[in-house]
Coordinates of C-alpha atoms in Angstrom, one line a residue:
M12 CA -0.2 -0.3 0.1
I13 CA 1.3 3.6 -0.9
L14 CA 0.8 6.3 1.8
I15 CA -0.7 9.7 0.1
I16 CA -0.7 12.4 2.8
D17 CA -1.2 16.2 1.0
D18 CA -3.7 18.7 2.1
D19 CA -4.7 19.4 -1.5
S20 CA -7.9 17.1 -1.9
A21 CA -7.3 17.8 -5.9
V22 CA -4.0 16.4 -5.1
R23 CA -4.1 13.2 -3.8
S24 CA -7.3 12.6 -6.1
S25 CA -5.0 12.9 -8.7
L26 CA -2.4 11.0 -7.0
S27 CA -4.7 8.1 -5.9
F28 CA -5.9 8.1 -9.3
M29 CA -2.4 7.8 -11.2
L30 CA -1.6 4.7 -8.8
K31 CA -4.3 3.2 -9.0
R32 CA -3.8 3.1 -12.4
A33 CA -0.4 1.7 -12.4
G34 CA -1.8 -0.9 -10.4
Y35 CA -0.9 0.3 -6.7
E36 CA -2.6 -0.1 -4.1
A37 CA -3.0 3.5 -3.1
Q38 CA -4.8 5.1 0.2
T39 CA -5.0 9.2 0.9
V40 CA -4.9 11.3 4.0
P41 CA -5.2 14.9 4.5
G42 CA -2.3 15.8 7.1
P43 CA 0.1 14.7 10.3
R44 CA -2.3 13.2 12.2
E45 CA -4.3 10.8 10.2
A46 CA -1.5 10.1 8.4
M47 CA 0.0 8.4 12.2
E48 CA -2.4 6.9 12.7
V49 CA -2.4 5.2 9.6
V50 CA 1.4 4.6 10.4
R51 CA 1.3 2.9 13.5
S52 CA -1.6 0.2 12.7
V53 CA 0.2 -0.4 9.1
A54 CA 3.3 0.1 7.4
P55 CA 2.8 1.3 4.3
D56 CA 5.7 -0.1 1.5
L57 CA 6.4 3.6 0.9
I58 CA 5.1 6.9 1.2
L59 CA 4.3 9.8 -1.2
M60 CA 4.4 13.0 1.5
D61 CA 4.3 17.0 0.9
M62 CA 5.7 19.5 3.3
N63 CA 3.2 21.9 4.2
F64 CA -0.2 21.0 5.7
T65 CA -0.9 25.2 6.4
L66 CA -0.3 28.2 5.0
S67 CA 3.1 28.2 6.7
T68 CA 5.3 27.5 4.0
T69 CA 8.1 26.5 6.1
G70 CA 8.4 23.2 6.4
E71 CA 8.7 22.4 9.1
E72 CA 5.4 20.6 10.1
G73 CA 6.9 18.1 7.2
L74 CA 10.8 17.1 9.1
T75 CA 8.2 16.9 11.9
L76 CA 6.2 14.5 10.4
L77 CA 8.9 12.9 9.0
K78 CA 10.4 12.6 11.7
Q79 CA 7.9 10.4 13.7
V80 CA 7.3 8.3 10.7
K81 CA 10.9 7.5 10.7
I82 CA 10.9 6.4 14.0
F83 CA 7.7 3.8 13.8
R84 CA 8.8 2.4 10.5
P85 CA 12.0 3.6 9.6
E86 CA 12.5 1.5 6.8
T87 CA 9.5 3.2 4.9
P88 CA 10.3 5.0 1.7
V89 CA 8.9 8.7 2.3
I90 CA 9.3 10.6 -1.4
L91 CA 8.8 14.3 -0.3
M92 CA 6.7 16.7 -2.3
T93 CA 7.3 19.9 -2.2
A94 CA 7.4 23.5 -4.7
W95 CA 11.0 23.9 -6.8
G96 CA 11.6 27.1 -4.9
S97 CA 11.4 25.1 -1.2
I98 CA 13.9 22.3 -2.7
Q99 CA 16.0 23.3 0.3
L100 CA 13.6 21.6 2.6
A101 CA 13.4 18.8 0.7
V102 CA 16.6 18.6 1.3
Q103 CA 16.3 19.1 4.8
G104 CA 14.0 15.9 4.3
M105 CA 16.7 13.8 2.9
Q106 CA 18.8 14.8 5.4
A107 CA 16.5 13.2 7.9
G108 CA 16.2 9.9 6.1
A109 CA 13.4 10.9 3.1
F110 CA 14.6 8.7 -0.2
D111 CA 13.4 10.8 -2.7
F112 CA 12.0 13.8 -3.6
I113 CA 10.2 15.3 -6.2
T114 CA 9.2 19.0 -7.3
K115 CA 5.3 19.8 -7.9
P116 CA 3.8 20.3 -10.8
W117 CA 5.0 16.2 -11.2
N118 CA 6.0 14.1 -13.9
N119 CA 3.4 10.6 -14.1
A120 CA 6.6 9.1 -15.6
A121 CA 9.3 10.3 -13.7
L122 CA 7.5 10.4 -10.4
L123 CA 6.1 6.0 -11.0
Q124 CA 9.3 5.3 -12.1
R125 CA 10.7 6.8 -8.7
I126 CA 8.5 5.0 -7.1
E127 CA 9.3 1.7 -8.6
T128 CA 13.0 2.2 -7.8
A129 CA 12.1 3.2 -4.8
L130 CA 9.9 -0.6 -4.1
Q131 CA 13.5 -1.4 -4.9
L132 CA 15.0 -0.9 -3.1
S133 CA 13.6 -0.6 0.1
G134 CA 13.6 -4.6 0.8
T135 CA 16.6 -6.4 3.1
P136 CA 19.9 -5.7 0.8
Q137 CA 20.9 -9.4 -1.2
E138 CA 23.8 -10.6 -2.3
P139 CA 23.7 -11.5 -6.0
T140 CA 22.2 -15.3 -6.8
Q141 CA 24.3 -17.4 -8.5
E142 CA 21.5 -17.3 -11.0
Q143 CA 22.7 -13.1 -11.1
S144 CA 26.1 -13.9 -10.5
D145 CA 26.2 -16.6 -14.4
S146 CA 24.6 -13.8 -15.5
F147 CA 26.3 -10.7 -15.4
D148 CA 28.3 -8.8 -17.8
R149 CA 31.3 -8.0 -17.1
S150 CA 32.6 -6.8 -19.7
H151 CA 36.2 -5.6 -19.4
I152 CA 36.3 -4.6 -15.9
I153 CA 39.8 -7.2 -15.2
G154 CA 40.3 -8.5 -11.2
R155 CA 39.0 -10.7 -8.7
S156 CA 40.3 -8.4 -5.6
Q157 CA 37.6 -8.2 -2.9
G158 CA 37.2 -4.5 -3.3
L159 CA 36.6 -5.3 -6.6
M160 CA 33.9 -8.3 -6.2
D161 CA 31.8 -6.0 -3.9
V162 CA 31.8 -3.2 -6.2
L163 CA 30.7 -6.0 -8.7
N164 CA 28.3 -7.1 -6.2
T165 CA 26.8 -4.6 -5.6
I166 CA 25.9 -2.9 -9.3
A167 CA 24.7 -6.1 -9.6
R168 CA 21.8 -5.2 -7.7
I169 CA 21.4 -2.7 -8.7
A170 CA 21.8 -2.7 -12.6
K171 CA 18.5 -3.6 -12.8
T172 CA 17.0 -0.8 -11.2
N173 CA 16.5 3.1 -12.9
V174 CA 18.4 4.1 -9.5
S175 CA 20.5 7.3 -10.3
V176 CA 24.3 6.4 -9.3
L177 CA 27.4 8.1 -8.6
I178 CA 31.4 6.3 -8.9
T179 CA 33.5 8.0 -7.2
G180 CA 37.2 7.2 -7.0
E181 CA 40.3 8.6 -8.1
S182 CA 41.5 9.3 -12.1
G183 CA 42.5 6.0 -13.7
T184 CA 40.2 3.7 -11.4
G185 CA 37.9 3.2 -14.2
K186 CA 35.2 4.3 -13.5
E187 CA 34.0 4.2 -17.0
L188 CA 33.9 1.3 -17.4
I189 CA 31.7 0.5 -14.2
A190 CA 29.1 3.2 -15.7
E191 CA 29.7 1.0 -18.7
A192 CA 28.3 -2.5 -16.7
I193 CA 24.9 -0.9 -15.3
H194 CA 24.1 0.0 -18.5
I195 CA 24.9 -3.5 -20.3
N196 CA 23.7 -5.6 -17.5
S197 CA 20.2 -2.8 -17.3
Q198 CA 17.1 -3.1 -18.8
R199 CA 17.8 -0.4 -21.0
A200 CA 20.8 -2.0 -22.7
K201 CA 19.4 -2.5 -25.8
H202 CA 19.1 1.8 -26.2
P203 CA 21.6 4.3 -26.3
F204 CA 25.3 4.9 -23.7
V205 CA 25.8 8.6 -23.7
K206 CA 28.9 9.3 -22.5
V207 CA 29.8 13.2 -21.4
N208 CA 32.9 15.0 -20.5
L209 CA 31.0 17.1 -17.8
G210 CA 34.6 19.3 -17.6
G211 CA 35.3 19.7 -21.4
I212 CA 32.6 21.4 -21.8
S213 CA 32.6 24.9 -21.3
Q214 CA 29.6 27.0 -19.5
S215 CA 28.5 29.0 -23.1
L216 CA 28.1 25.9 -24.6
F217 CA 27.1 24.0 -21.9
E218 CA 22.8 24.3 -23.3
S219 CA 23.7 24.4 -26.6
E220 CA 25.6 20.5 -25.6
M221 CA 23.5 19.1 -23.4
F222 CA 19.9 20.3 -25.0
G223 CA 21.1 21.0 -28.4
H224 CA 19.7 23.9 -30.6
K225 CA 17.2 25.0 -33.6
K226 CA 18.9 26.7 -36.1
G227 CA 19.3 30.2 -36.3
A228 CA 19.4 29.7 -32.3
F229 CA 22.4 32.4 -31.9
T230 CA 24.8 33.3 -33.7
D231 CA 26.7 30.3 -35.3
A232 CA 23.3 28.1 -34.6
S233 CA 24.4 27.0 -38.6
A234 CA 21.3 23.9 -38.2
D235 CA 19.8 22.0 -36.0
R236 CA 21.7 19.5 -33.3
I237 CA 21.0 17.5 -31.3
G238 CA 21.6 17.2 -27.7
R239 CA 23.0 14.8 -25.5
F240 CA 19.3 14.2 -23.6
E241 CA 17.7 13.6 -26.1
M242 CA 20.2 11.1 -27.9
A243 CA 19.8 9.2 -24.3
N244 CA 16.1 9.3 -24.6
K245 CA 15.4 5.6 -23.3
G246 CA 18.6 4.1 -22.4
T247 CA 21.3 5.9 -20.0
I248 CA 23.6 9.3 -19.7
F249 CA 26.9 8.6 -18.3
L250 CA 27.9 12.7 -16.5
D251 CA 31.4 12.2 -16.1
E252 CA 33.5 15.0 -14.1
I253 CA 30.3 16.4 -12.5
G254 CA 32.3 18.0 -9.9
D255 CA 33.7 20.7 -12.0
L256 CA 30.8 21.5 -13.3
D257 CA 30.1 24.9 -13.3
P258 CA 27.8 26.6 -11.0
S259 CA 25.2 28.3 -13.5
C260 CA 24.9 24.9 -15.3
Q261 CA 24.3 23.3 -12.2
V262 CA 20.8 24.4 -11.1
K263 CA 20.0 23.5 -15.4
L264 CA 21.0 20.0 -14.7
L265 CA 19.3 19.5 -12.2
R266 CA 16.0 20.8 -13.4
V267 CA 16.5 17.9 -16.5
L268 CA 17.5 15.3 -13.3
Q269 CA 14.1 16.2 -11.7
D270 CA 11.2 16.8 -13.9
Q271 CA 12.7 14.7 -17.0
T272 CA 11.8 17.5 -19.0
F273 CA 14.0 20.1 -21.1
E274 CA 13.4 22.5 -23.4
V275 CA 16.0 22.7 -26.9
L276 CA 17.8 26.7 -27.6
G277 CA 15.3 28.1 -29.4
D278 CA 12.6 26.1 -29.1
S279 CA 9.9 26.7 -26.2
R280 CA 8.5 23.7 -26.2
P281 CA 9.2 21.3 -23.7
R282 CA 10.1 18.2 -24.4
K283 CA 10.7 14.5 -22.3
T284 CA 13.6 12.3 -22.0
D285 CA 13.3 9.3 -20.2
I286 CA 16.9 8.2 -18.9
R287 CA 19.0 7.0 -16.6
V288 CA 21.4 9.2 -15.1
V289 CA 25.6 7.6 -14.5
S290 CA 28.1 10.4 -12.5
A291 CA 31.3 9.9 -11.8
T292 CA 33.5 12.2 -9.9
N293 CA 37.7 11.8 -8.5
A294 CA 36.2 14.9 -6.3
D295 CA 34.6 14.8 -3.0
L296 CA 31.4 16.7 -3.3
R297 CA 30.6 16.3 0.0
K298 CA 33.2 18.9 1.0
M299 CA 32.2 21.2 -2.3
V300 CA 29.1 21.1 -0.5
C301 CA 30.3 22.5 2.2
E302 CA 32.6 24.5 1.0
R303 CA 28.9 25.8 -1.9
T304 CA 30.4 25.2 -5.0
F305 CA 28.5 22.0 -4.9
R306 CA 24.6 22.2 -5.7
E307 CA 23.1 20.1 -2.3
D308 CA 20.3 19.3 -4.0
L309 CA 21.9 17.9 -7.1
F310 CA 24.1 16.3 -5.4
Y311 CA 21.3 14.1 -3.4
R312 CA 19.6 14.2 -6.6
I313 CA 22.6 11.8 -8.6
N314 CA 24.0 10.0 -5.6
L315 CA 21.1 7.6 -4.3
I316 CA 23.6 4.8 -5.1
T317 CA 27.1 5.5 -4.7
V318 CA 29.7 3.2 -4.7
K319 CA 33.1 4.0 -4.7
L320 CA 36.1 2.2 -6.8
P321 CA 39.0 1.2 -5.2
A322 CA 42.8 2.8 -6.3
L323 CA 44.9 0.5 -7.5
R324 CA 47.6 0.1 -5.3
E325 CA 44.5 -1.1 -3.0
R326 CA 44.0 -3.9 -4.7
R327 CA 47.3 -5.7 -5.6
E328 CA 46.9 -8.6 -6.4
D329 CA 44.9 -7.5 -9.7
I330 CA 47.7 -5.8 -11.6
P331 CA 49.5 -9.1 -13.0
L332 CA 46.2 -9.6 -14.7
L333 CA 45.1 -6.0 -15.8
A334 CA 49.2 -6.0 -17.1
R335 CA 48.2 -9.5 -18.7
H336 CA 45.2 -7.8 -20.7
F337 CA 47.0 -4.5 -21.9
A338 CA 50.1 -7.2 -23.3
D339 CA 47.3 -9.3 -25.2
R340 CA 45.3 -6.1 -26.9
Q341 CA 48.4 -4.7 -27.2
A342 CA 48.6 -7.4 -29.3
V343 CA 45.8 -7.6 -31.2
T344 CA 46.3 -4.0 -31.6
N345 CA 48.8 -3.7 -33.4
G346 CA 49.7 -7.6 -34.8
L347 CA 53.0 -8.6 -32.5
P348 CA 53.6 -11.4 -30.9
R349 CA 52.2 -12.7 -27.7
T350 CA 54.6 -10.9 -25.2
E351 CA 55.3 -12.8 -21.1
F352 CA 56.4 -11.5 -17.9
S353 CA 58.8 -13.0 -15.8
A354 CA 58.7 -13.6 -12.1
D355 CA 60.0 -10.3 -11.2
A356 CA 58.7 -8.4 -14.1
L357 CA 55.1 -9.0 -12.4
Q358 CA 56.9 -8.8 -8.8
F359 CA 58.2 -5.3 -9.9
L360 CA 54.6 -4.4 -11.7
S361 CA 53.1 -5.6 -8.2
R362 CA 54.9 -3.1 -5.9
L363 CA 54.8 0.7 -7.5
P364 CA 52.6 3.3 -6.4
Y365 CA 50.8 4.3 -9.1
P366 CA 49.1 7.7 -7.9
G367 CA 47.3 7.6 -11.5
N368 CA 45.9 3.8 -10.6
I369 CA 45.1 1.7 -14.0
R370 CA 45.5 4.5 -16.6
E371 CA 49.0 4.6 -15.3
L372 CA 49.6 0.4 -15.4
K373 CA 48.3 0.5 -19.2
N374 CA 50.5 3.3 -20.5
L375 CA 53.4 1.3 -18.7
V376 CA 52.5 -1.9 -20.2
E377 CA 51.8 -0.6 -23.6
R378 CA 55.2 1.6 -23.8
T379 CA 57.4 -1.2 -22.7
I380 CA 56.2 -4.2 -24.9
L381 CA 56.8 -0.9 -27.6
V382 CA 59.9 0.2 -26.9
S383 CA 61.4 -3.5 -25.7
G384 CA 60.6 -5.5 -28.3
K385 CA 60.9 -8.0 -27.0
P386 CA 58.9 -11.5 -26.2
L387 CA 59.9 -12.1 -22.6
L388 CA 59.4 -8.9 -20.7
D389 CA 61.7 -8.8 -17.2
A390 CA 62.4 -6.0 -14.4
S391 CA 64.5 -4.3 -15.9
D392 CA 62.7 -3.8 -18.7
F393 CA 59.6 -2.2 -17.0
D394 CA 62.2 0.0 -14.8
A395 CA 63.4 1.0 -17.5
Q396 CA 60.6 3.2 -18.7
Y397 CA 59.2 3.5 -15.6
I398 CA 58.2 7.3 -14.6
R399 CA 59.9 7.8 -11.3
H400 CA 57.6 10.1 -9.5
D401 CA 58.9 10.5 -5.9
D402 CA 62.6 10.7 -6.6
A403 CA 62.8 14.1 -9.1
R404 CA 59.9 15.8 -5.6
V405 CA 62.6 15.1 -2.9
T406 CA 65.2 17.0 -5.5
E407 CA 63.0 19.6 -6.4
G408 CA 61.3 20.3 -2.7
A409 CA 64.2 22.5 -1.3
A410 CA 63.3 24.7 -4.2
L411 CA 59.3 24.6 -3.8
A412 CA 59.8 26.1 -0.3
G413 CA 58.3 29.5 1.1
M414 CA 56.0 28.9 -2.5
T415 CA 52.4 29.6 -3.1
L416 CA 50.4 25.9 -3.6
D417 CA 49.6 27.5 -6.4
E418 CA 53.3 28.3 -7.4
I419 CA 53.8 25.0 -6.1
E420 CA 51.3 23.7 -9.0
R421 CA 52.2 25.5 -11.7
Q422 CA 55.6 24.6 -11.6
T423 CA 54.9 20.6 -11.1
I424 CA 53.3 21.0 -14.5
L425 CA 55.7 23.1 -16.0
Q426 CA 58.2 20.5 -14.4
A427 CA 56.0 17.4 -16.4
L428 CA 55.4 19.2 -19.5
D429 CA 59.4 19.4 -19.7
R430 CA 60.1 16.1 -18.4
Y431 CA 58.1 14.4 -20.7
K432 CA 58.1 16.7 -23.8
G433 CA 55.3 17.7 -23.8
N434 CA 53.2 14.9 -24.0
L435 CA 49.8 15.2 -22.4
S436 CA 48.5 12.0 -21.7
Q437 CA 51.8 11.0 -19.8
V438 CA 52.0 14.6 -17.9
A439 CA 48.3 13.6 -16.6
T440 CA 49.4 9.9 -16.1
A441 CA 52.3 11.5 -14.2
L442 CA 50.5 14.0 -11.9
G443 CA 47.9 11.8 -11.7
I444 CA 45.1 13.5 -13.2
S445 CA 42.5 13.4 -16.3
R446 CA 43.4 14.9 -19.3
A447 CA 40.4 17.7 -19.1
A448 CA 41.8 18.4 -15.1
L449 CA 45.2 19.3 -17.1
Y450 CA 43.2 21.2 -20.0
R451 CA 42.4 23.4 -16.6
R452 CA 44.9 24.1 -14.8
L453 CA 46.8 25.0 -18.9
E454 CA 44.5 27.4 -18.8
K455 CA 43.7 28.7 -15.1
Y456 CA 48.3 29.0 -15.1
N457 CA 48.3 30.8 -18.6
I458 CA 50.8 28.0 -19.6
T459 CA 50.5 27.9 -23.5
M460 CA 52.3 24.9 -25.7

């Protein structure tokens, strides 16, 4: 049974009709007193709750009711309903234990999708069954360490739902592969998987890139353009480096994720999109929320489920498997004979610190194979090609004394550019950041190539 709590009879009737047409049993009450009578006597499967029940719009009644409901029914998911201008109330509700929030007027399809997701995830978490494990497509995810298996068990459990997922982890840990695995194991697998690097989209191009534009919408709009949200309809959109999104663009993104509607530039007619959202970042979004550089309401919208990828140094038993995978792929791609590794070579690889994670290991293996040209690689071959991080920093320490953090960062980038002769991929790997993040720092410090 789904319990609807709202003092507006029209809202109660509309929601009740929608839910019954979708096959759910619904019960409606007008306010907190009646709601608590129901909650004390029965356990609803889900609660749809308004935030205001009198002329006051502070939301205090809704927050109080939510806390009371959670005392009696801590396992029941609660979806809050609020006006767009009062989203901060919903954020407070999420902090108090609500599962999700919607804004009025709501989109019926989007609301039903969130109800379905809440009901799917409200039960006791189960380990994937043997049948689920056997049918789970790992794609190109290599490894069997406990940290990686914990991640795969989580995504195997939630892939079939429409829940939004936030993937966190250091640069180079394979966040995009995890996003792809979520998509190909979902009910949307036959529909598009659209990748967007938000760190590489400027503020001025955000709306055109994400929502599309009509010919003549602005000076350079010589033809119609389909935006990423329209391209991803019925499928999954992967928002990479979401922590780098400009604050002015965050509210525009929130509106689409909230209502699943958008407007093409030059066309005021709203368009609907049915998407599953998977985001990724190497930034600490909670810290950014505290610093007010990332919207708290957007943070709660994208991280219903958070998956944290372990760094490569935390899953060293996977390094030989990954090295073998990269070597075999290099042989197939370039038509080379299969390369073998000696025992001391694998021991050498397994001991390295890898600030650049899997991306750094991949580059080291491929570079060593191409440069050495040997059928059997030993530790000395990898040692000759290994880009050392710590040695250079020790010798440079004295020169950095007295410098500001920005000056140190700029100097470090300049030294890396000189060391790797301007090869941005190697520079980004050595610094442990993505190429997009490197581009932003080059622009920030006015470093020209």
